[in-house]
Amino acid sequence: MRGNDYAQARKQYVEEVRRSFHQVQPDEYEEEPAAGTLSFFKVRFLIAVCIFAAFVLCDRTGSRFYNYTTKEVLSMLQQERFQTQLDAIREAWNTLAE
């Protein structure tokens, strides 16, 4: 009877192993890049909100930041000094995308 018990145990073991291969196991490493990207976006967004809040605070109080007033900062942003470089980058990107 020991041989019969061994055969039964072996058969049960093989069936359990076969069933384990049919179960889909979630990949533990699959979600990490997306989570990292999302957290990086959150950090960038938080920094942008802080910069905007500092800009509004300086505008309301009339204070200067690195010897620039908010009007000077706005005029520098409106000058579009880097427009030629941005156009070149857009053109290169469009060429690569085609």
PDB file of C-alpha atoms in Angstrom, residues 25-64:
ATOM      1  CA  GLN A  25       0.522  36.076 -11.305  1.00  0.00           C
ATOM      2  CA  PRO A  26       0.704  39.872 -11.363  1.00  0.00           C
ATOM      3  CA  ASP A  27       4.108  41.191 -12.307  1.00  0.00           C
ATOM      4  CA  GLU A  28       5.563  42.985  -9.306  1.00  0.00           C
ATOM      5  CA  TYR A  29       7.876  45.188 -11.379  1.00  0.00           C
ATOM      6  CA  GLU A  30       5.356  46.213 -14.020  1.00  0.00           C
ATOM      7  CA  GLU A  31       3.789  49.080 -12.084  1.00  0.00           C
ATOM      8  CA  GLU A  32       6.969  50.708 -10.799  1.00  0.00           C
ATOM      9  CA  PRO A  33       7.812  52.925 -13.814  1.00  0.00           C
ATOM     10  CA  ALA A  34       4.289  54.293 -13.947  1.00  0.00           C
ATOM     11  CA  ALA A  35       4.318  54.992 -10.226  1.00  0.00           C
ATOM     12  CA  GLY A  36       7.711  56.668 -10.503  1.00  0.00           C
ATOM     13  CA  THR A  37       6.524  58.805 -13.382  1.00  0.00           C
ATOM     14  CA  LEU A  38       3.424  59.832 -11.502  1.00  0.00           C
ATOM     15  CA  SER A  39       5.363  60.763  -8.369  1.00  0.00           C
ATOM     16  CA  PHE A  40       7.886  62.731 -10.476  1.00  0.00           C
ATOM     17  CA  PHE A  41       4.978  64.610 -12.045  1.00  0.00           C
ATOM     18  CA  LYS A  42       3.619  65.376  -8.574  1.00  0.00           C
ATOM     19  CA  VAL A  43       6.971  66.789  -7.481  1.00  0.00           C
ATOM     20  CA  ARG A  44       7.239  68.942 -10.618  1.00  0.00           C
ATOM     21  CA  PHE A  45       3.681  70.158 -10.132  1.00  0.00           C
ATOM     22  CA  LEU A  46       4.370  71.025  -6.482  1.00  0.00           C
ATOM     23  CA  ILE A  47       7.487  72.991  -7.472  1.00  0.00           C
ATOM     24  CA  ALA A  48       5.506  74.863 -10.150  1.00  0.00           C
ATOM     25  CA  VAL A  49       2.787  75.748  -7.643  1.00  0.00           C
ATOM     26  CA  CYS A  50       5.406  77.016  -5.167  1.00  0.00           C
ATOM     27  CA  ILE A  51       7.074  79.163  -7.834  1.00  0.00           C
ATOM     28  CA  PHE A  52       3.721  80.596  -8.871  1.00  0.00           C
ATOM     29  CA  ALA A  53       2.802  81.305  -5.243  1.00  0.00           C
ATOM     30  CA  ALA A  54       6.141  83.061  -4.719  1.00  0.00           C
ATOM     31  CA  PHE A  55       5.533  85.119  -7.870  1.00  0.00           C
ATOM     32  CA  VAL A  56       2.061  86.161  -6.681  1.00  0.00           C
ATOM     33  CA  LEU A  57       3.424  86.974  -3.213  1.00  0.00           C
ATOM     34  CA  CYS A  58       6.173  89.141  -4.702  1.00  0.00           C
ATOM     35  CA  ASP A  59       3.628  90.855  -6.943  1.00  0.00           C
ATOM     36  CA  ARG A  60       1.244  91.611  -4.074  1.00  0.00           C
ATOM     37  CA  THR A  61       3.908  92.838  -1.677  1.00  0.00           C
ATOM     38  CA  GLY A  62       5.995  94.663  -4.278  1.00  0.00           C
ATOM     39  CA  SER A  63       9.126  92.816  -3.189  1.00  0.00           C
ATOM     40  CA  ARG A  64      11.998  91.853  -5.452  1.00  0.00           C
TER      41      ARG A  64
END
